[in-house]
Short mmCIF file of C-alpha atoms in Angstrom, two decimals:
data_model
loop_
_atom_site.label_atom_id
_atom_site.label_comp_id
_atom_site.label_asym_id
_atom_site.label_seq_id
_atom_site.Cartn_x
_atom_site.Cartn_y
_atom_site.Cartn_z
CA UNK S 1 20.33 -9.42 13.65
CA UNK S 2 23.64 -10.97 14.59
CA UNK S 3 24.32 -14.23 16.38
CA UNK S 4 26.37 -15.13 19.41
CA UNK S 5 29.06 -17.41 17.98
CA UNK S 6 29.42 -19.19 21.32
CA UNK S 7 25.82 -20.43 21.35
CA UNK S 8 25.13 -23.62 19.34
CA UNK S 9 22.21 -23.21 16.94
CA UNK S 10 20.43 -26.24 18.43
CA UNK S 11 20.58 -24.71 21.92
CA UNK S 12 19.13 -21.48 20.57
CA UNK S 13 16.27 -23.37 18.89
CA UNK S 14 15.50 -25.22 22.12
CA UNK S 15 15.44 -21.98 24.08
CA UNK S 16 13.23 -20.27 21.49
CA UNK S 17 10.72 -23.12 21.63
CA UNK S 18 10.66 -23.11 25.43
CA UNK S 19 10.03 -19.37 25.56
CA UNK S 20 7.39 -19.57 22.86
CA UNK S 21 5.58 -22.31 24.81
CA UNK S 22 5.55 -20.17 27.95
CA UNK S 23 4.29 -17.21 25.93
CA UNK S 24 1.53 -19.28 24.29
CA UNK S 25 0.30 -20.39 27.71
CA UNK S 26 0.25 -16.78 28.83
CA UNK S 27 -1.76 -15.77 25.77
CA UNK S 28 -4.29 -18.51 26.56
CA UNK S 29 -4.45 -17.47 30.23
CA UNK S 30 -5.12 -13.84 29.42
CA UNK S 31 -7.49 -14.75 26.59
CA UNK S 32 -5.95 -12.16 24.29
CA UNK S 33 -6.70 -13.98 21.03
CA UNK S 34 -9.33 -11.45 20.07
CA UNK S 35 -12.25 -12.28 17.74
CA UNK S 36 -10.51 -10.83 14.66
CA UNK S 37 -7.39 -12.91 15.26
CA UNK S 38 -9.49 -16.01 15.96
CA UNK S 39 -11.22 -15.61 12.58
CA UNK S 40 -7.83 -15.10 10.91
CA UNK S 41 -6.44 -18.31 12.39
CA UNK S 42 -9.57 -20.20 11.34
CA UNK S 43 -9.34 -18.91 7.77
CA UNK S 44 -5.64 -19.77 7.65
CA UNK S 45 -6.19 -23.28 8.98
CA UNK S 46 -8.97 -23.99 6.49
CA UNK S 47 -7.12 -22.23 3.66
CA UNK S 48 -10.32 -20.34 3.06
CA UNK S 49 -10.99 -16.93 1.56
CA UNK S 50 -12.79 -13.93 2.96
CA UNK S 51 -15.13 -11.68 0.98
CA UNK S 52 -13.20 -8.76 2.37
CA UNK S 53 -10.21 -8.26 4.67
CA UNK S 54 -10.83 -8.17 8.39
CA UNK S 55 -8.44 -5.26 8.89
CA UNK S 56 -7.37 -2.55 6.46
CA UNK S 57 -4.57 -0.09 7.18
CA UNK S 58 -5.04 3.24 5.39
CA UNK S 59 -2.43 5.98 5.11
CA UNK S 60 -4.04 9.36 5.75
CA UNK S 61 -0.91 11.31 4.83
CA UNK S 62 2.72 10.81 3.88
CA UNK S 63 3.80 13.68 6.12
CA UNK S 64 5.64 13.01 9.38
CA UNK S 65 7.13 15.37 11.93
CA UNK S 66 9.91 13.08 13.20
CA UNK S 67 12.52 10.88 11.50
CA UNK S 68 12.85 7.56 13.31
CA UNK S 69 16.01 5.66 12.44
CA UNK S 70 14.11 2.36 12.44
CA UNK S 71 11.00 3.42 10.50
CA UNK S 72 9.83 0.67 8.15
CA UNK S 73 7.97 3.32 6.18
CA UNK S 74 10.95 5.53 5.56
CA UNK S 75 10.95 5.10 1.78
CA UNK S 76 10.20 7.90 -0.68
CA UNK S 77 6.76 6.60 -1.64
CA UNK S 78 5.38 6.65 1.87
CA UNK S 79 6.96 9.79 3.23
CA UNK S 80 8.62 12.37 1.03
CA UNK S 81 8.60 11.52 -2.66
CA UNK S 82 11.60 12.42 -4.83
CA UNK S 83 9.96 15.78 -5.53
CA UNK S 84 9.30 16.30 -1.82
CA UNK S 85 5.53 16.49 -2.26
CA UNK S 86 3.33 16.17 0.81
CA UNK S 87 0.10 14.31 0.18
CA UNK S 88 -3.03 14.18 2.33
CA UNK S 89 -5.84 11.74 1.53
CA UNK S 90 -8.88 13.42 0.00
CA UNK S 91 -11.79 12.86 2.39
CA UNK S 92 -14.42 12.61 -0.34
CA UNK S 93 -12.46 9.72 -1.84
CA UNK S 94 -11.96 8.40 1.70
CA UNK S 95 -15.75 8.34 2.12
CA UNK S 96 -16.11 6.21 -0.98
CA UNK S 97 -13.39 3.86 0.22
CA UNK S 98 -15.09 3.45 3.60
CA UNK S 99 -18.34 2.61 1.81
CA UNK S 100 -16.49 -0.11 -0.12
CA UNK S 101 -15.00 -1.46 3.10
CA UNK S 102 -18.41 -1.58 4.75
CA UNK S 103 -19.95 -3.38 1.78
CA UNK S 104 -17.13 -5.95 1.88
CA UNK S 105 -17.71 -6.68 5.56
CA UNK S 106 -14.46 -5.18 6.84
CA UNK S 107 -14.44 -5.11 10.64
CA UNK S 108 -11.60 -2.75 11.50
CA UNK S 109 -9.71 0.22 10.04
CA UNK S 110 -6.24 1.39 11.07
CA UNK S 111 -5.29 4.98 10.28
CA UNK S 112 -1.59 5.42 9.71
CA UNK S 113 0.90 7.40 7.62
CA UNK S 114 3.24 9.26 7.90
CA UNK S 115 1.82 10.67 11.07
CA UNK S 116 -1.99 10.53 10.61
CA UNK S 117 -2.66 13.34 13.07
CA UNK S 118 -0.92 15.71 10.65
CA UNK S 119 -3.79 15.38 8.19
CA UNK S 120 -5.53 18.79 8.35
CA UNK S 121 -8.91 17.05 8.81
CA UNK S 122 -7.76 14.19 10.99
CA UNK S 123 -10.67 14.29 13.43
CA UNK S 124 -13.13 14.42 10.54
CA UNK S 125 -11.51 11.25 9.15
CA UNK S 126 -11.99 9.60 12.56
CA UNK S 127 -15.65 10.68 12.56
CA UNK S 128 -16.24 9.15 9.14
CA UNK S 129 -14.85 5.80 10.22
CA UNK S 130 -16.99 5.77 13.36
CA UNK S 131 -20.13 6.80 11.45
CA UNK S 132 -19.92 3.40 9.78
CA UNK S 133 -19.52 1.55 13.07
CA UNK S 134 -16.10 0.22 12.13
CA UNK S 135 -13.57 -0.63 14.80
CA UNK S 136 -10.74 1.93 14.72
CA UNK S 137 -7.04 1.97 15.54
CA UNK S 138 -4.99 5.16 15.22
CA UNK S 139 -1.22 4.70 14.95
CA UNK S 140 0.66 7.76 16.19
CA UNK S 141 4.02 8.91 17.52
CA UNK S 142 2.18 11.12 20.03
CA UNK S 143 4.20 14.26 19.31
CA UNK S 144 1.67 16.15 17.19
CA UNK S 145 -1.67 15.58 18.90
CA UNK S 146 -3.20 18.79 20.21
CA UNK S 147 -5.34 19.04 23.32
CA UNK S 148 -8.39 19.67 21.13
CA UNK S 149 -7.68 16.54 19.08
CA UNK S 150 -7.19 14.50 22.23
CA UNK S 151 -10.52 15.65 23.62
CA UNK S 152 -12.24 14.88 20.30
CA UNK S 153 -10.68 11.40 20.26
CA UNK S 154 -11.82 10.75 23.81
CA UNK S 155 -15.37 11.66 22.82
CA UNK S 156 -15.43 9.47 19.70
CA UNK S 157 -13.49 6.29 20.49
CA UNK S 158 -15.42 3.28 21.74
CA UNK S 159 -13.41 2.12 24.75
CA UNK S 160 -14.37 -1.51 24.12
CA UNK S 161 -13.45 -1.68 20.41
CA UNK S 162 -11.15 1.22 19.50
CA UNK S 163 -7.64 2.16 20.50
CA UNK S 164 -4.64 4.35 19.87
CA UNK S 165 -1.37 2.57 19.16
CA UNK S 166 1.37 4.80 20.52
CA UNK S 167 4.99 4.42 19.43
CA UNK S 168 7.01 4.60 22.64
CA UNK S 169 10.69 3.86 22.23
CA UNK S 170 12.39 5.94 24.91
CA UNK S 171 12.13 6.82 28.58
CA UNK S 172 14.41 9.84 28.35
CA UNK S 173 14.59 12.88 26.12
CA UNK S 174 18.15 12.03 25.12
CA UNK S 175 17.33 8.56 23.83
CA UNK S 176 14.19 9.86 22.15
CA UNK S 177 16.24 12.47 20.27
CA UNK S 178 18.83 9.88 19.24
CA UNK S 179 16.17 7.54 17.82
CA UNK S 180 13.82 10.09 16.24
CA UNK S 181 15.88 13.18 15.49
CA UNK S 182 13.27 15.13 17.47
CA UNK S 183 13.23 17.13 20.67
CA UNK S 184 9.47 16.76 21.15
CA UNK S 185 9.74 14.28 24.02
CA UNK S 186 7.97 16.66 26.40
CA UNK S 187 5.03 16.75 23.99
CA UNK S 188 4.94 12.95 24.00
CA UNK S 189 4.82 12.95 27.79
CA UNK S 190 1.92 15.43 27.71
CA UNK S 191 0.11 13.12 25.29
CA UNK S 192 0.58 10.21 27.68
CA UNK S 193 -0.83 12.29 30.53
CA UNK S 194 -3.83 13.21 28.39
CA UNK S 195 -4.45 9.55 27.52
CA UNK S 196 -4.60 8.82 31.24
CA UNK S 197 -6.71 11.82 32.21
CA UNK S 198 -9.17 11.49 29.31
CA UNK S 199 -9.27 7.67 29.59
CA UNK S 200 -8.33 7.20 25.96
CA UNK S 201 -7.83 3.47 25.29
CA UNK S 202 -4.27 2.87 24.12
CA UNK S 203 -1.46 0.37 23.81
CA UNK S 204 2.23 1.03 23.28
CA UNK S 205 4.61 -0.33 20.66
CA UNK S 206 8.31 -0.48 21.53
CA UNK S 207 11.17 -1.58 19.31
CA UNK S 208 14.09 -2.93 21.32
CA UNK S 209 17.38 -1.61 19.93
CA UNK S 210 20.87 -1.24 21.29
CA UNK S 211 20.23 2.46 21.90
CA UNK S 212 17.21 1.91 24.19
CA UNK S 213 17.82 -1.56 25.64
CA UNK S 214 18.73 -0.16 29.06
CA UNK S 215 15.43 1.77 29.12
CA UNK S 216 12.99 -1.00 28.17
CA UNK S 217 11.74 -1.52 31.72
CA UNK S 218 11.41 2.22 32.29
CA UNK S 219 9.47 2.54 29.02
CA UNK S 220 7.03 -0.19 30.04
CA UNK S 221 6.65 1.30 33.53
CA UNK S 222 5.95 4.70 31.97
CA UNK S 223 3.24 3.24 29.75
CA UNK S 224 1.65 1.23 32.56
CA UNK S 225 1.67 4.24 34.85
CA UNK S 226 -0.41 6.16 32.30
CA UNK S 227 -2.98 3.43 31.78
CA UNK S 228 -1.76 1.44 28.76
CA UNK S 229 -3.88 -1.64 28.21
CA UNK S 230 -1.14 -3.59 26.48
CA UNK S 231 2.55 -3.35 25.65
CA UNK S 232 3.99 -4.72 22.42
CA UNK S 233 7.74 -5.29 22.27
CA UNK S 234 9.80 -6.62 19.40
CA UNK S 235 13.35 -6.45 18.13
CA UNK S 236 13.68 -5.42 14.48
CA UNK S 237 16.03 -7.24 12.18
CA UNK S 238 18.63 -5.32 10.15
CA UNK S 239 17.55 -3.51 7.00
CA UNK S 240 19.40 -1.31 4.55
CA UNK S 241 18.67 1.74 6.71
CA UNK S 242 19.10 -0.08 10.04
CA UNK S 243 22.54 -1.67 10.37
CA UNK S 244 23.15 -4.80 12.40
CA UNK S 245 25.24 -2.77 14.85
CA UNK S 246 22.06 -0.94 15.92
CA UNK S 247 20.09 -4.15 16.44
CA UNK S 248 20.19 -6.72 19.22
CA UNK S 249 21.83 -10.08 18.68
CA UNK S 250 19.50 -13.08 18.71
CA UNK S 251 20.67 -14.21 22.14
CA UNK S 252 20.09 -10.70 23.48
CA UNK S 253 16.51 -10.81 22.18
CA UNK S 254 15.93 -14.18 23.83
CA UNK S 255 17.42 -12.83 27.07
CA UNK S 256 15.12 -9.81 26.89
CA UNK S 257 11.99 -11.88 26.19
CA UNK S 258 12.81 -14.30 29.01
CA UNK S 259 13.40 -11.51 31.51
CA UNK S 260 10.26 -9.59 30.55
CA UNK S 261 8.05 -12.68 30.82
CA UNK S 262 9.56 -13.50 34.22
CA UNK S 263 9.22 -10.01 35.66
CA UNK S 264 5.94 -8.88 34.07
CA UNK S 265 3.49 -11.75 34.51
CA UNK S 266 0.38 -9.64 35.05
CA UNK S 267 -1.44 -6.84 33.30
CA UNK S 268 -0.98 -4.82 31.18
CA UNK S 269 -0.51 -7.78 28.86
CA UNK S 270 2.94 -7.96 27.30
CA UNK S 271 2.84 -8.88 23.60
CA UNK S 272 6.13 -10.23 22.27
CA UNK S 273 6.84 -10.78 18.59
CA UNK S 274 8.07 -14.34 18.02
CA UNK S 275 7.06 -14.31 14.34
CA UNK S 276 9.80 -11.95 13.14
CA UNK S 277 12.37 -13.72 15.31
CA UNK S 278 11.49 -17.15 13.96
CA UNK S 279 13.42 -17.02 10.70
CA UNK S 280 16.63 -15.88 12.37
CA UNK S 281 16.39 -18.72 14.86
CA UNK S 282 15.96 -21.49 12.29
CA UNK S 283 18.19 -20.18 9.50
CA UNK S 284 21.17 -22.29 10.60
CA UNK S 285 19.08 -25.41 11.35
CA UNK S 286 16.50 -25.66 8.53
CA UNK S 287 15.86 -29.33 9.31
CA UNK S 288 14.28 -28.33 12.63
CA UNK S 289 12.20 -25.53 11.14
CA UNK S 290 8.58 -25.35 12.26
CA UNK S 291 5.79 -23.04 11.05
CA UNK S 292 6.22 -19.50 12.30
CA UNK S 293 4.06 -18.69 15.35
CA UNK S 294 0.91 -16.78 14.47
CA UNK S 295 1.33 -17.02 10.73
CA UNK S 296 1.23 -14.21 8.20
CA UNK S 297 -1.91 -12.10 7.81
CA UNK S 298 -0.80 -10.42 4.58
CA UNK S 299 -3.41 -10.93 1.87
CA UNK S 300 -5.15 -13.52 4.04
CA UNK S 301 -7.13 -11.30 6.39
CA UNK S 302 -5.48 -7.89 6.07
CA UNK S 303 -4.13 -5.44 3.53
CA UNK S 304 -2.77 -1.89 3.41
CA UNK S 305 -3.57 1.11 1.21
CA UNK S 306 -0.81 3.67 0.73
CA UNK S 307 -1.17 7.39 0.11
CA UNK S 308 -1.07 6.88 -3.69
CA UNK S 309 -3.95 4.41 -3.61
CA UNK S 310 -1.84 1.27 -4.16
CA UNK S 311 -3.24 -1.76 -2.34
CA UNK S 312 -0.57 -3.95 -0.72
CA UNK S 313 -0.50 -7.39 0.77
CA UNK S 314 1.67 -6.23 3.63
CA UNK S 315 1.75 -3.09 5.75
CA UNK S 316 5.42 -3.67 6.58
CA UNK S 317 6.54 -3.40 2.97
CA UNK S 318 4.23 -0.70 1.75
CA UNK S 319 7.08 1.15 0.05
CA UNK S 320 7.71 -1.76 -2.30
CA UNK S 321 6.05 -2.39 -5.65
CA UNK S 322 6.59 -6.10 -5.04
CA UNK S 323 3.67 -6.21 -2.59
CA UNK S 324 1.16 -4.05 -4.52
CA UNK S 325 -1.72 -5.79 -6.29
CA UNK S 326 -3.08 -2.69 -8.03
CA UNK S 327 -4.39 0.84 -7.53
CA UNK S 328 -7.82 2.03 -6.42
CA UNK S 329 -7.90 4.37 -9.43
CA UNK S 330 -7.86 1.36 -11.75
CA UNK S 331 -10.03 -1.22 -9.99
CA UNK S 332 -12.49 -1.47 -7.09
CA UNK S 333 -11.11 -2.69 -3.80
CA UNK S 334 -13.10 -5.95 -4.02
CA UNK S 335 -11.24 -6.87 -7.21
CA UNK S 336 -7.88 -5.91 -5.72
CA UNK S 337 -8.62 -7.94 -2.59
CA UNK S 338 -9.38 -10.98 -4.76
CA UNK S 339 -5.97 -10.51 -6.41
CA UNK S 340 -4.34 -10.20 -2.98
CA UNK S 341 -5.87 -13.48 -1.84
CA UNK S 342 -4.79 -15.28 -5.00
CA UNK S 343 -1.24 -14.03 -4.57
CA UNK S 344 -1.23 -14.87 -0.86
CA UNK S 345 -2.41 -18.42 -1.61
CA UNK S 346 0.51 -18.84 -4.00
CA UNK S 347 3.09 -17.79 -1.40
CA UNK S 348 4.94 -20.26 0.77
CA UNK S 349 6.51 -17.71 3.10
CA UNK S 350 6.89 -18.59 6.75
CA UNK S 351 8.36 -15.24 7.72
CA UNK S 352 9.14 -11.79 6.37
CA UNK S 353 12.69 -12.62 5.38
CA UNK S 354 11.80 -15.43 2.99
CA UNK S 355 8.65 -13.88 1.52
CA UNK S 356 8.66 -14.07 -2.31
CA UNK S 357 7.00 -10.65 -2.41
CA UNK S 358 10.39 -9.16 -1.54
CA UNK S 359 12.60 -11.31 -3.74
CA UNK S 360 12.87 -8.62 -6.40
CA UNK S 361 14.71 -6.46 -3.87
CA UNK S 362 17.36 -9.07 -3.07
CA UNK S 363 19.86 -7.96 -5.69
CA UNK S 364 19.92 -4.48 -4.15
CA UNK S 365 21.00 -5.82 -0.76
CA UNK S 366 24.61 -5.61 0.32
CA UNK S 367 26.35 -8.97 -0.27
CA UNK S 368 26.62 -9.68 3.44
CA UNK S 369 22.87 -9.42 3.98
CA UNK S 370 20.53 -12.39 3.79
CA UNK S 371 18.53 -12.62 0.55
CA UNK S 372 14.97 -11.41 0.80
CA UNK S 373 15.44 -8.91 3.60
CA UNK S 374 13.11 -5.99 3.10
CA UNK S 375 15.00 -3.07 1.62
CA UNK S 376 13.81 0.42 2.44
CA UNK S 377 15.96 3.08 0.87
CA UNK S 378 17.13 6.01 2.91
CA UNK S 379 14.80 8.96 2.64
CA UNK S 380 17.76 11.31 2.31
CA UNK S 381 18.67 9.76 -1.06
CA UNK S 382 15.40 10.95 -2.53
CA UNK S 383 15.13 14.46 -1.26
#
């Protein structure tokens, strides 16, 4: 994420704080600090420990049907391994894992991947989560869901507790193809229509990049017009597979956040990510640094389980051995969660870019990149 050389760092800090204050008031007004987040903040403030995570993200498969240029799970472990093997989670083992989660008091499960709907028994996996009365989130790109799957989801999701998180990064087929390498935009639009018609509870996640910046308002209008309950927007920082030239400069992100808050004051609620922006704002003025807004959930109230059974502190670095605390084949989840909490307590990270969990990757970064940036190797190198 580049900087505008004409903007003094102190001015940028002041603007960031002003926008964050406005956003915090909006969050309070809309009462969107949900019970799970409220518990997380309480645990964090008291430096306490939970018997089990509040939220667990589980990869159902490492298979995906599109190739997003910005994907934070684009490494060989998550998607295609060096041998190109596709893996789907065994549902008998999944049953045992869900029993562990229930015994540990886990409140919510997120099904991810890869593209989770590509698991040959995807709906059965959904059923098994709901049989245990767990809250459920399904993360999907929306380009593989069939009409039958959509109808099954509509019948099984609790509209008060469950949701689909839809990746929505384009308002035109051309931009969609440029960002995903796919021409399945029409399928995505049909999925949106089905969400509306079947009243499937969903929110949208949009990454603001140079390629889609001109379409952000159209993307949000598209989602709202199909019944989205919430929009999440953030601007990713550069990674090894996402060059700075593809990302917005810090001042552009601040401009975007300011404009969106001014023009979209009502519902659907607009969730903006100030946490990931925080480190870039304060890097040049460390003396003014304040704790990152929202804090880090990794190993405090959440964890992620990849397709190989490795348990990670952080869902955003699931392709990195630096965040794994062990494998389900070697230890029960309760033991691995205890390890995760011990490691989390030892961290002093205020943001992703200075998290010690990623330090081992620093020497693989290009010299011009900031130390500690998450490195996700290009999938093409491992085919």
